[in-house]
XYZ file of C-alpha atoms in Angstrom:
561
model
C -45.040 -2.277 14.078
C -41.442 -3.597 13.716
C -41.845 -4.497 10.190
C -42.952 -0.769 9.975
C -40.076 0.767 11.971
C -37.908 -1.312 9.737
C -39.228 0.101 6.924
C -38.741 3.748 7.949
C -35.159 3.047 9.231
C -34.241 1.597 6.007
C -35.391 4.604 3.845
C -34.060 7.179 6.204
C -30.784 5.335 5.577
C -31.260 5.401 2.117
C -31.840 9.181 1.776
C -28.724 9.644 3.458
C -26.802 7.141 1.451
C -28.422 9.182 -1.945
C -28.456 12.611 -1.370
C -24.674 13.478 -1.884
C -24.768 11.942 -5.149
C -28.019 13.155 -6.623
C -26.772 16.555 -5.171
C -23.783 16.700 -7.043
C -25.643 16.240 -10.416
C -27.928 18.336 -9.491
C -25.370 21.050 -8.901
C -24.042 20.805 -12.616
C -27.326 21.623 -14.508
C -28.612 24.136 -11.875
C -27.996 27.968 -11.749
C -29.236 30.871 -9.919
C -30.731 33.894 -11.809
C -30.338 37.775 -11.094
C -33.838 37.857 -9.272
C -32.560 34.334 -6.832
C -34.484 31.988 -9.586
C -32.752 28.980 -10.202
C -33.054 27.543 -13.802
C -31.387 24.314 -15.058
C -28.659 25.138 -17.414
C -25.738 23.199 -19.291
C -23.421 26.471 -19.174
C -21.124 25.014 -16.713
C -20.884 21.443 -18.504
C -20.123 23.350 -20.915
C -17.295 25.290 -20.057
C -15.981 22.394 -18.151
C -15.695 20.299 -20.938
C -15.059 22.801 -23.672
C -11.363 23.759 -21.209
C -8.483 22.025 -22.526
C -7.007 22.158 -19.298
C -9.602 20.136 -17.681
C -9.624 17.418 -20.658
C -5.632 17.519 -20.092
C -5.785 16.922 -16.082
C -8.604 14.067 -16.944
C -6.467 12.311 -19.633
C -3.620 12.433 -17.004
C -5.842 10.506 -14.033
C -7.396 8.138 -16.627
C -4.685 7.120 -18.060
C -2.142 6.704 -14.844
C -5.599 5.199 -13.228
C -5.728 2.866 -15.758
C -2.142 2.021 -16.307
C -1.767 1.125 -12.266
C -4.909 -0.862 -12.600
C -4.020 -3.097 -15.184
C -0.774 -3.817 -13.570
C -2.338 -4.429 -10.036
C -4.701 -6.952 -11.624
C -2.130 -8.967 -13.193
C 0.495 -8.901 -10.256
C -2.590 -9.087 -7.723
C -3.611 -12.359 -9.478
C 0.240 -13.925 -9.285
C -0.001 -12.990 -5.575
C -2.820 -14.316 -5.076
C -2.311 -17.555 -6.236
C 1.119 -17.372 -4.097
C -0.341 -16.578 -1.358
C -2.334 -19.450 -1.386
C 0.198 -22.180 -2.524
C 1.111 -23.005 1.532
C -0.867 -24.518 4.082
C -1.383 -23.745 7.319
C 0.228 -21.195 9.036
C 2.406 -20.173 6.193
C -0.793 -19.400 4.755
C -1.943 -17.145 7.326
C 1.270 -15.201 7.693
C 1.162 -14.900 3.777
C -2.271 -13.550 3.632
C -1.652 -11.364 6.426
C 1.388 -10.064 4.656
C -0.860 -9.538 1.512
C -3.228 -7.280 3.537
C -0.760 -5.144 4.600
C 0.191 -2.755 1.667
C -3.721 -2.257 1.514
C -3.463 0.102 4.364
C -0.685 2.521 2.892
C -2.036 4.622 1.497
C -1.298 6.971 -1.884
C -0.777 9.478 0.139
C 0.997 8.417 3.158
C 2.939 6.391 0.453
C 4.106 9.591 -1.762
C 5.292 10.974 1.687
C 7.628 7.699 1.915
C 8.812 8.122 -1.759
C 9.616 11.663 -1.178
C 11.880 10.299 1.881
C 13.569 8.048 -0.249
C 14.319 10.585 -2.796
C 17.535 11.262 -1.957
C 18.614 7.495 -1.822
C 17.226 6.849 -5.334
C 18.987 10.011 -7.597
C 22.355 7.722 -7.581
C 20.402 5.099 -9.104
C 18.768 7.761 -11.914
C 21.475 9.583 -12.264
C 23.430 5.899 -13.193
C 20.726 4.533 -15.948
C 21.983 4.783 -19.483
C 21.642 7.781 -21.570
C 18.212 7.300 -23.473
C 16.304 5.442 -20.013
C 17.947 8.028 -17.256
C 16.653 11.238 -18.813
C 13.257 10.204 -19.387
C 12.792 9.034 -15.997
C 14.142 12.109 -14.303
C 11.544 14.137 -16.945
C 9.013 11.759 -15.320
C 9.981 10.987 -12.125
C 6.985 12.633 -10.140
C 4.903 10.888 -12.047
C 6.432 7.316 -11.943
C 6.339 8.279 -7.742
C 2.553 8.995 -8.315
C 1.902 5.585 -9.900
C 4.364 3.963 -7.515
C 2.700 4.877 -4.656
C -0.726 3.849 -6.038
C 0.293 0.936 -7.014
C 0.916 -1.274 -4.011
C -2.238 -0.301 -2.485
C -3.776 -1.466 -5.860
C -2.073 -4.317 -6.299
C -2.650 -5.450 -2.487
C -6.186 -4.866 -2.596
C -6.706 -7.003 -6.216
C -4.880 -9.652 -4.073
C -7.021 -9.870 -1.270
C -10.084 -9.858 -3.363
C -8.763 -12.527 -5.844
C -7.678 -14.374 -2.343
C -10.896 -14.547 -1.347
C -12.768 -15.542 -5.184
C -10.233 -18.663 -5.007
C -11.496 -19.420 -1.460
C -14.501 -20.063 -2.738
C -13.429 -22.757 -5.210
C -14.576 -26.179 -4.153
C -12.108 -28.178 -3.110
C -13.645 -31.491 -5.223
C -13.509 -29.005 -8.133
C -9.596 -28.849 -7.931
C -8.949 -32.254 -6.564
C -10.861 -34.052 -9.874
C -8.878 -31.925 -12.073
C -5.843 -33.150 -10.915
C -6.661 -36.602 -10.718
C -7.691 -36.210 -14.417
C -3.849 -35.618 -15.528
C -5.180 -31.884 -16.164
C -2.033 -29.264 -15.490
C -1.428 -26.406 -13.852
C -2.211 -24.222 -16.908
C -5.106 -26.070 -18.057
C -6.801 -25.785 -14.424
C -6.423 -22.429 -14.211
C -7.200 -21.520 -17.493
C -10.212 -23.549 -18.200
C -11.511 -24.073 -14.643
C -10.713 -21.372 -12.103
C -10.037 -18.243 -14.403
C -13.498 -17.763 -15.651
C -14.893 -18.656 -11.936
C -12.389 -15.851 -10.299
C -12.426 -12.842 -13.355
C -16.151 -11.233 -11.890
C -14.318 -11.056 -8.598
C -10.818 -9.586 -10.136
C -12.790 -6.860 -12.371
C -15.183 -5.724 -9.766
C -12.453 -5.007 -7.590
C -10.459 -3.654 -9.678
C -13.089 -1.551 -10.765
C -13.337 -0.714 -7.166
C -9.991 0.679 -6.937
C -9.941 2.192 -10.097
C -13.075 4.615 -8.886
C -10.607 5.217 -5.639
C -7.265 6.048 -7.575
C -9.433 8.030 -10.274
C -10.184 11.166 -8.066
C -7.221 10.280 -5.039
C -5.899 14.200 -4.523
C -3.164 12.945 -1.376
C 0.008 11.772 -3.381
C -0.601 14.087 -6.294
C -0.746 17.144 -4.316
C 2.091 15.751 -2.037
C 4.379 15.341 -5.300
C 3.506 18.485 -6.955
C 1.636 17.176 -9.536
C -1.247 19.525 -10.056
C -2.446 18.384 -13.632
C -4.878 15.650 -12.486
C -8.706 15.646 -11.586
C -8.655 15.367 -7.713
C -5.713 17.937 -7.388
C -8.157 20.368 -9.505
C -11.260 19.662 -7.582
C -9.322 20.170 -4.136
C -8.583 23.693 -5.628
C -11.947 24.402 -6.857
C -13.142 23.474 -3.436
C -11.582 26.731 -2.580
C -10.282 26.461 1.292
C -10.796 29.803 1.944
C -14.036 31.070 -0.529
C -17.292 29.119 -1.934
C -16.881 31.232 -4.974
C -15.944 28.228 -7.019
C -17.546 25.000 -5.886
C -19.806 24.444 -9.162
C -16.587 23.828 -11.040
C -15.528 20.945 -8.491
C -19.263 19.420 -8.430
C -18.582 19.203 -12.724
C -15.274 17.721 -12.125
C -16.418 15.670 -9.618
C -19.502 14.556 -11.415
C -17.261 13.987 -15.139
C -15.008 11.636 -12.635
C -17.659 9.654 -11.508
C -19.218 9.169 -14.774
C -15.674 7.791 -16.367
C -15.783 5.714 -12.783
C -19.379 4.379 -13.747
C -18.597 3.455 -17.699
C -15.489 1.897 -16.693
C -17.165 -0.493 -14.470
C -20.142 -1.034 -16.617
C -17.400 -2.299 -19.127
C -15.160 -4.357 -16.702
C -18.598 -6.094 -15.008
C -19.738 -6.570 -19.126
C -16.219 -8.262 -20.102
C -16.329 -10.636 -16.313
C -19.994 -11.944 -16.850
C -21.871 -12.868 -13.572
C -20.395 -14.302 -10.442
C -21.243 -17.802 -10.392
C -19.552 -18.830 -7.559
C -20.925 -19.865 -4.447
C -21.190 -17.351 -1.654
C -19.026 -17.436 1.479
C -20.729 -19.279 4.436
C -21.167 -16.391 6.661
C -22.623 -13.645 3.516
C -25.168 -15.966 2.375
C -27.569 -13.760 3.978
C -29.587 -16.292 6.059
C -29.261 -17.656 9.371
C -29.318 -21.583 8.733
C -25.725 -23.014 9.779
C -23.564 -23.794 6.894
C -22.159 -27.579 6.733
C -18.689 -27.338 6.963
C -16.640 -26.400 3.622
C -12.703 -26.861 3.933
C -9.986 -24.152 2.353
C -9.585 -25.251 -1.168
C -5.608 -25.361 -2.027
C -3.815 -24.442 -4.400
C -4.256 -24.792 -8.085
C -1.993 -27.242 -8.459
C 0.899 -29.232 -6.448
C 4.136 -26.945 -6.954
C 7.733 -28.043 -7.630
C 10.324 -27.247 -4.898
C 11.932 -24.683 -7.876
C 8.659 -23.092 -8.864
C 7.888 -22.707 -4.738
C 11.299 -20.869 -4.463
C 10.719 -18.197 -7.035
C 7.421 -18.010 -5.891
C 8.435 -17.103 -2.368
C 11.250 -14.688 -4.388
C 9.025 -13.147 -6.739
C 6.572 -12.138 -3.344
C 9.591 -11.104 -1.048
C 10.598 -8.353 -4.237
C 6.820 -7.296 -3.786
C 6.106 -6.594 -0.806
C 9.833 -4.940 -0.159
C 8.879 -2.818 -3.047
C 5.183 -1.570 -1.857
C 6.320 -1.702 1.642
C 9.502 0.346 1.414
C 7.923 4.101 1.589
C 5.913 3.229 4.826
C 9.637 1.439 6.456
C 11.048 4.876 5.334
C 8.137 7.319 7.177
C 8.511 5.223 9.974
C 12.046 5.526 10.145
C 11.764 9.016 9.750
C 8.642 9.284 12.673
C 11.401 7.867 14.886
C 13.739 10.415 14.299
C 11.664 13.189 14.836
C 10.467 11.989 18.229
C 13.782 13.160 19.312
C 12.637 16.948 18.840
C 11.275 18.056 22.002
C 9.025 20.327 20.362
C 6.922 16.980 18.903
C 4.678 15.931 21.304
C 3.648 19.270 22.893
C 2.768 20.111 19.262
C -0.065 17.070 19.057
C -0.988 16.583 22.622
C -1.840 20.154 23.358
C -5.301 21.011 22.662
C -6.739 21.299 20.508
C -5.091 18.010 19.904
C -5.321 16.900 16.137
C -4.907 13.059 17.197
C -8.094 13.689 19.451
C -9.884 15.071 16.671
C -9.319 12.609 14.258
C -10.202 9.849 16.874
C -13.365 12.133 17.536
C -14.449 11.968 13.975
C -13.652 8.170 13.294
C -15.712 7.436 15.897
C -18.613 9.011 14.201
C -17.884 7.647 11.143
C -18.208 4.336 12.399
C -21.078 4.669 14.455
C -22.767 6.366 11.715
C -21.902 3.361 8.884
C -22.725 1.133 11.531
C -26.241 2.970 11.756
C -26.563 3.382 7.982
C -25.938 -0.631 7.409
C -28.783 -1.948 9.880
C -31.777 -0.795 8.165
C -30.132 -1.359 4.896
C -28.637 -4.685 6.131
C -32.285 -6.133 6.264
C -33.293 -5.243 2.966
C -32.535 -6.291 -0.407
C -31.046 -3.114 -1.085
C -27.413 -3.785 0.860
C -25.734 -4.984 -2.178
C -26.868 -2.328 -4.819
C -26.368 0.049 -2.083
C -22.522 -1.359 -1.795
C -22.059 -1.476 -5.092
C -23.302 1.899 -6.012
C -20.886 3.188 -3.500
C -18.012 1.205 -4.581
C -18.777 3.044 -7.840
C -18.249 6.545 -6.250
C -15.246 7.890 -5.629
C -14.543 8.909 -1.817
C -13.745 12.756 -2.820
C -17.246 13.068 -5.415
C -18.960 12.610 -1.812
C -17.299 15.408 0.260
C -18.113 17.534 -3.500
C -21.642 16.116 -3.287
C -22.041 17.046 0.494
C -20.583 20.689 -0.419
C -23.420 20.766 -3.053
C -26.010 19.610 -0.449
C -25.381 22.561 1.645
C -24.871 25.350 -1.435
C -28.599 23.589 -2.645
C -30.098 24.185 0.488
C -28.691 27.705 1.193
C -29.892 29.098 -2.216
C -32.957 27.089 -2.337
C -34.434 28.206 1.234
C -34.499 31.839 2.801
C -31.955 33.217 4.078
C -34.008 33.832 7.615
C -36.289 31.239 7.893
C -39.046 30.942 10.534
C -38.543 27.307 11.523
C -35.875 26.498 13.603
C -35.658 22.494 12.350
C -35.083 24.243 8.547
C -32.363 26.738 10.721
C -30.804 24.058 12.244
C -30.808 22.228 9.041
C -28.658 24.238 7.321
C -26.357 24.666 10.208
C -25.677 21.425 10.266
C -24.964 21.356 6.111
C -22.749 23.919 6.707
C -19.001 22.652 6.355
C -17.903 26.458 8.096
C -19.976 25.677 11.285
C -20.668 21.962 11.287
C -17.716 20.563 9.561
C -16.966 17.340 11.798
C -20.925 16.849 10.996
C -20.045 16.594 7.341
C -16.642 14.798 7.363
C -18.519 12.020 9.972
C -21.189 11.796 7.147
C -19.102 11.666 4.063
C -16.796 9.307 5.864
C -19.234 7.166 7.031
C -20.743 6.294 3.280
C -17.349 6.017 1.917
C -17.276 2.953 4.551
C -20.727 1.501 4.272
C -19.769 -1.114 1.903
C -17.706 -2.581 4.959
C -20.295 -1.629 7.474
C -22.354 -3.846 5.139
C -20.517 -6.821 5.017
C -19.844 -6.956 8.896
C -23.748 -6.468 9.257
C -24.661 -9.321 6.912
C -22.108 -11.563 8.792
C -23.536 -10.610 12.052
C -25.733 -13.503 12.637
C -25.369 -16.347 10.627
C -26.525 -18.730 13.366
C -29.477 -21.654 13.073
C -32.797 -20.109 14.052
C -34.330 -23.443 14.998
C -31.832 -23.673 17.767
C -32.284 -20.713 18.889
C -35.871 -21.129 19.187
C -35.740 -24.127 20.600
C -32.568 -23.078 23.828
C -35.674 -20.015 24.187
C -38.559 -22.849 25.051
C -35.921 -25.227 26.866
C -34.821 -21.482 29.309
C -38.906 -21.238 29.983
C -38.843 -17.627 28.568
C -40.990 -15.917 25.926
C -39.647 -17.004 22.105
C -39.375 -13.440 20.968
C -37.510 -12.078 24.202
C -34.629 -14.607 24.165
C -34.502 -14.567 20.243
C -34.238 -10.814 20.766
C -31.588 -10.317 23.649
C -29.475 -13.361 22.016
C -29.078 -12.225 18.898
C -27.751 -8.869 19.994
C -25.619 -9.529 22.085
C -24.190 -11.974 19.791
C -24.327 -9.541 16.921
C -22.516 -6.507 19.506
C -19.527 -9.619 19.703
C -18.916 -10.218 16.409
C -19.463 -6.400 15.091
C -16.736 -5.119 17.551
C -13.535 -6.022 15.573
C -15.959 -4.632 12.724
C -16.197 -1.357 14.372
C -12.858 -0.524 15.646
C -11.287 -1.369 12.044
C -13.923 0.899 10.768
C -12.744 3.858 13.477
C -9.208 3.553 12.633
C -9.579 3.652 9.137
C -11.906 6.615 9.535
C -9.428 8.516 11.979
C -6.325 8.291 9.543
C -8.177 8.433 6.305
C -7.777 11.680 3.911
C -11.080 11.916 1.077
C -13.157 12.748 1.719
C -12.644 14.943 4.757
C -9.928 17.309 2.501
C -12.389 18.953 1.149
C -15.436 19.272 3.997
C -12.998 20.677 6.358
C -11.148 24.104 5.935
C -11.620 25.360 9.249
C -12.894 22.663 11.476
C -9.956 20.771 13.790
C -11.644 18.069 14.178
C -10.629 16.140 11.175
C -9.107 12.786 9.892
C -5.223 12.529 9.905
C -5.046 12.779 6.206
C -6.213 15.845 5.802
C -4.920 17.223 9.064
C -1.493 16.610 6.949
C -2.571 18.366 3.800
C -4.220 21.315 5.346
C -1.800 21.829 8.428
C 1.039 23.012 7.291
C 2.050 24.865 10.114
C 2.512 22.385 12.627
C 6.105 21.880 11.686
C 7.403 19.128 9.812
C 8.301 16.726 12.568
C 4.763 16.902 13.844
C 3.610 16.390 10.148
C 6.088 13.277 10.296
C 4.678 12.033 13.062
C 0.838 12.483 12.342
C 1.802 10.862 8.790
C 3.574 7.746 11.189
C 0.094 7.617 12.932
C -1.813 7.514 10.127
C 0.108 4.707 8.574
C -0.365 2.882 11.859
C -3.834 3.522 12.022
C -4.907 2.643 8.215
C -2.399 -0.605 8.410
C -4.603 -1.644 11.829
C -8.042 -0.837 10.689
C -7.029 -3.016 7.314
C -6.234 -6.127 8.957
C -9.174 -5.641 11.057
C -11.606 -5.261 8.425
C -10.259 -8.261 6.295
C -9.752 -10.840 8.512
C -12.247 -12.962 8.942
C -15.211 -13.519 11.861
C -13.302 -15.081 14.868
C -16.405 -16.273 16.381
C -17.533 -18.112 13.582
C -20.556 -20.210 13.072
C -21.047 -22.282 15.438
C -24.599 -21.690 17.421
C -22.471 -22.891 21.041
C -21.233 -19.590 20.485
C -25.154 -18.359 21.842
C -23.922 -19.866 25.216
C -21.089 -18.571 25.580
C-alpha cells in the first residue's frame, strides 16, 4: 500500500510539474474556430516569427544573455578559485561573500543603478570623445547587463565552488608533489573535472537572464523578449495572451538548444557526488575540503584578495545604494502606514511565499523518491521562471475554451476557478512559484536523510519498539530538522521574488515583492523604495539559506539528539 501511495503521489507531482509547459506549446499550434472548434494551426508561429520586431527584441536578449554569460563564467571561475585559496575561516567569510550578489537581483539591481545615475554622468560625461558618446548612446543597456551580471557571475561562482569541492584532495596533493604547476594542474587535471559543472550552470542562468522582464522594464528598455511577453500578457485584457505563449515558447526553445550545446561541449560529470546527494542513506567515510589548486605566493594572494574586493564592490554597489536610499525614505511619515495598512503588500507576499514553499516542498517528496528528481530539476532549470506564469495563463485559457462555459460538475467549476489568474491569482503565483523552486526543494529533499539504516534499525530493536514505527517517527523528525533552514530560504526567496508572479497577478494583492514593485505604481515612491529594500533583504537571506550547507550533518548521533 505505501509503495502504491508513493506511486500516486509521485505522478500527481509530476502532472503538476508538466502541465505549464506542455500547455504553453500547446497554446501555439491551437486555435479556436467560428463554431468554438479548436483546430491546430501554425498561423500564430507564423506571424510571430515572420515580425521583425519580435526577431529584433530576441536578437537583443540573446545576445546581451549571452554576452553576460560568457563573462560570468570566466570571472565566476577566477572567483572561484579565490575563494577557495584560504583556509579556514577566511574561507567561510569568502564563500559567504561569494553568495551574496546571488540574491540581488536584475531587478532590484537596475533599481540601484538607476540610484546611482546621477553619481556616474560626471564620469561619462569625462571619457574621451570616441568612448563617452557611445556609452551615453548605450548606457541603458550597459545598466541592463550590469545589473545581470553580478547575479551571473555570483551564481557561476558558487556552482564552480562547489565542482572544486569535490576534487579529491590526494588528486591535488600528488600533483604537486610531482613538480606539476599551477597551470598545468588546472589545466590538465581540474579543468576538464569542473567544465560539466561551469556549463550547466551557466546554462542555468542563461535560461533565467533570457526571459528576466524586472531590470529591462525598470530601465526602459522595451526591445527584449520578457519586456514583450509582460505586454502581451495584457494586465488589463486576455485579448493577447497567444502572442506571449509564442514568445514564451521561442524563448524556451533558444533556452533548450543552448543547453543542449553547452552540456555537448562539457561532456559528462565525472566527478564524485557530494556526501549528503548521493541519494542513499549509508554514512559517508569522512572526505576533507580539498585546497586550493596550488600553494600561492604572498604577491599573487594580494591581487587575488584585490582583484575580489573590485568585484564584489562592483556587483554589490546598486543594492548599498537602495539601501541607502530605503533609509532615507523611512523618514517620510507617510511610509509605513502605506505597507502596514491592510491590505498590507508585505503580508501578501509573506502569504504567497509561504505557499510556494510548502507547495515545492510537497512537489519534491514524491518526486524525491523516484528516479525522476534529477530530470525533473534539470528540465526545470531549462525553463525560464516567466515561460511558467505564460504556461499557467495557457492552462487556464485551455481549459476555459475547451470545457462549457456552465458546466454541471462543480469539481470541473471549481477547476477553472482555481485556473483563473482574475479570481484565484495567489493560487497561480503559489504554483508557478513553487516549480520555479523545485530544483532547490529537490536538493534539500535528497539531503534529508543521509543517515546509516543499519543503525537505525538496530537503536529500534535495542528501544523494544516495532522496526517500522521507530524507523518511521525517526526519520521524520530528523528530516522536519534538517528541511527547516530548507524551507524558510525557500519562503523568503518566494516572498521577494518577481517571475513569475508579474504576469499571474494583475489584480490579486497577494503577490511577491517583485511584482508588487512593477505593478504598484501608486504606492508612492518611498513605499516602492522601501518594498524594493525588503526585497533585497529577503532574496539576500533566502540565498545564504539555500546555499549553505546541512548544519546537522551526517552523523547518525544526530537520531538521539
Amino acid at each position: 500500500m505505501s509503495r502504491l501511495l508513493r506511486g500516486l503521489g509521485a505522478s500527481v507531482s509530476l502532472a503538476l510539474v508538466l502541465a505549464p509547459p506542455l500547455a504553453l506549446a500547446i497554446a501555439t499550434i491551437v486555435e479556436r474556430g467560428p463554431s468554438g472548434e479548436l483546430f491546430a494551426s501554425v498561423v500564430r508561429w507564423g506571424l510571430t516569427v515572420s515580425d521583425p520586431f519580435v526577431l529584433t527584441c530576441l536578437w537583443n536578449s540573446v545576445a546581451l544573455s549571452l554576452l553576460v554569460v560568457a563573462g560570468a563564467a570566466g570571472s565566476g571561475i577566477a572567483l572561484a578559485r579565490v575563494a577557495r585559496s584560504p583556509s579556514g575561516w577566511r574561507r567561510s567569510l569568502a564563500l559567504t561573500a561569494l553568495r551574496l550578489p546571488a540574491g540581488c537581483h536584475p531587478l532590484l539591481a537596475a533599481i540601484g543603478l538607476g540610484l546611482l545615475a546621477p553619481a556616474l554622468s560626471p564620469i561619462t560625461e569625462a571619457l574621451p570623445s570616441p568612448i563617452g558618446p557611445l556609452v551615453a548612446r548605450h548606457a541603458r543597456w550597459l545598466a541592463l547587463g550590469l545589473s545581470q551580471f553580478g547575479f551571473a557571475s555570483a551564481w557561476i561562482a558558487w556552482w564552480t565552488s562547489r565542482a572544486l569541492d569535490r576534487l579529491r584532495p590526494e588528486w591535488l596533493q600528488e600533483a604537486t608533489r610531482a613538480g606539476a604547476g599551477r597551470g598545468w594542474i588546472w589545466r590538465t587535471g581540474a579543468w576538464p573535472l569542473v567544465r560539466p559543472s561551469v556549463a550547466r550552470a551557466s546554462a542555468s542562468v542563461f535560461a533565467v537572464l533570457l526571459l528576466e522582464p524586472g531590470g529591462s522594464l525598470v530601465l526602459g528598455l522595451r526591445r527584449t523578449i520578457g519586456s514583450q511577453i509582460v505586454a502581451s500578457c495584457g494586465m488589463t485584457s486576455r485579448a493577447d495572451w497567444p502572442r506571449a505563449a509564442a514568445l514564451a515558447t521561442l524563448g524556451l526553445a533558444v533556452s533548450v538548444v543552448v543547453r543542449l550545446i553547452l552540456v555537448r561541449w562539457a561532456g559528462p560529470d565525472e566527478l564524485p557526488p557530494p556526501a549528503s546527494d548521493s541519494g542513499n542513506h549509508r554514512l559517508p567515510g569522512p572526505i576533507a575540503p580539498s585546497g586550493p589548486i596550488a600553494p600561492s605566493g604572498p604577491i599573487r594572494s594580494a591581487l587575488s584578495l584585490l582583484a575580489f574586493s573590485a568585484w564584489l564592490l562592483l556587483v554589490l554597489a546598486p543594492a548599498i545604494a537602495l539601501l541607502s536610499a530605503v533609509g532615507r525614505s523611512l523618514a517620510d511619515e507617510a511610509t509605513l502606514p502605506a505597507l502596514l495598512d491592510p491590505p498590507s503588500p508585505i503580508l501578501g507576499a509573506l502569504a504567497v511565499g509561504a505557499g510556494a514553499a510548502l507547495a515545492a516542498m510537497a512537489l519534491s517528496g514524491p518526486l524525491g523518491s523516484t528516479r525522476l528528481s534529477r530530470p525533473v530539476g534539470t528540465l526545470l532549470d531549462s525553463i525560464p521562471p516567466i515561460a511558467l506564469g505564460v504556461g499557467l495563463i495557457a492552462l487556464s485559457e485551455l481549459s476555459r475554451r475547451s470545457i462549457p462555459a456552465s458546466p454541471s460538475s462543480p469539481i470541473v467549476s471549481a477547476i477553472l476557478l482555481a485556473l483563473d489568474p482574475y479570481r484565484s491569482p495567489a493560487l497561480l503565483v503559489s504554483w508557478a512559484t513553487a516549480l520555479a523552486l523545485l530544483p532547490w526543494a529537490l536538493s534539500a529533499a535528497r539531503r534529508a536523510l543521509p543517515i546509516d539504516t543499519e543503525a537505525l534499525q538496530d537503536r529500534s530493536l535495542l528501544s523494544g519498539s516495532r522496526r517500522s514505527r521507530c524507523r518511521t517517527l525517526l526519520f521524520a523528525s530528523l528530516a522536519l530538522r534538517r528541511l527547516r533552514f530548507p524551507i524558510l530560504g525557500l519562503l523568503l526567496t518566494a516572498a521577494g521574488a518577481l517571475s513569475p508572479a508579474l504576469v499571474l497577478s494583475p489584480l490579486g494583492t497577494s503577490r511577491p515583492l517583485g511584482a508588487t514593485i512593477l505593478l504598484d505604481p501608486g504606492l508612492g515612491s518611498s513605499p516602492l523604495l522601501c518594498l524594493a529594500g525588503l526585497a533585497l533583504l529577503l532574496q539576500l537571506l533566502g540565498t545564504l539559506l539555500l546555499t549553505s550547507s546541512d548544519p546537522l550533518g551526517t552523523d547518525v548521533s544526530s537520531l538521539r539528539s
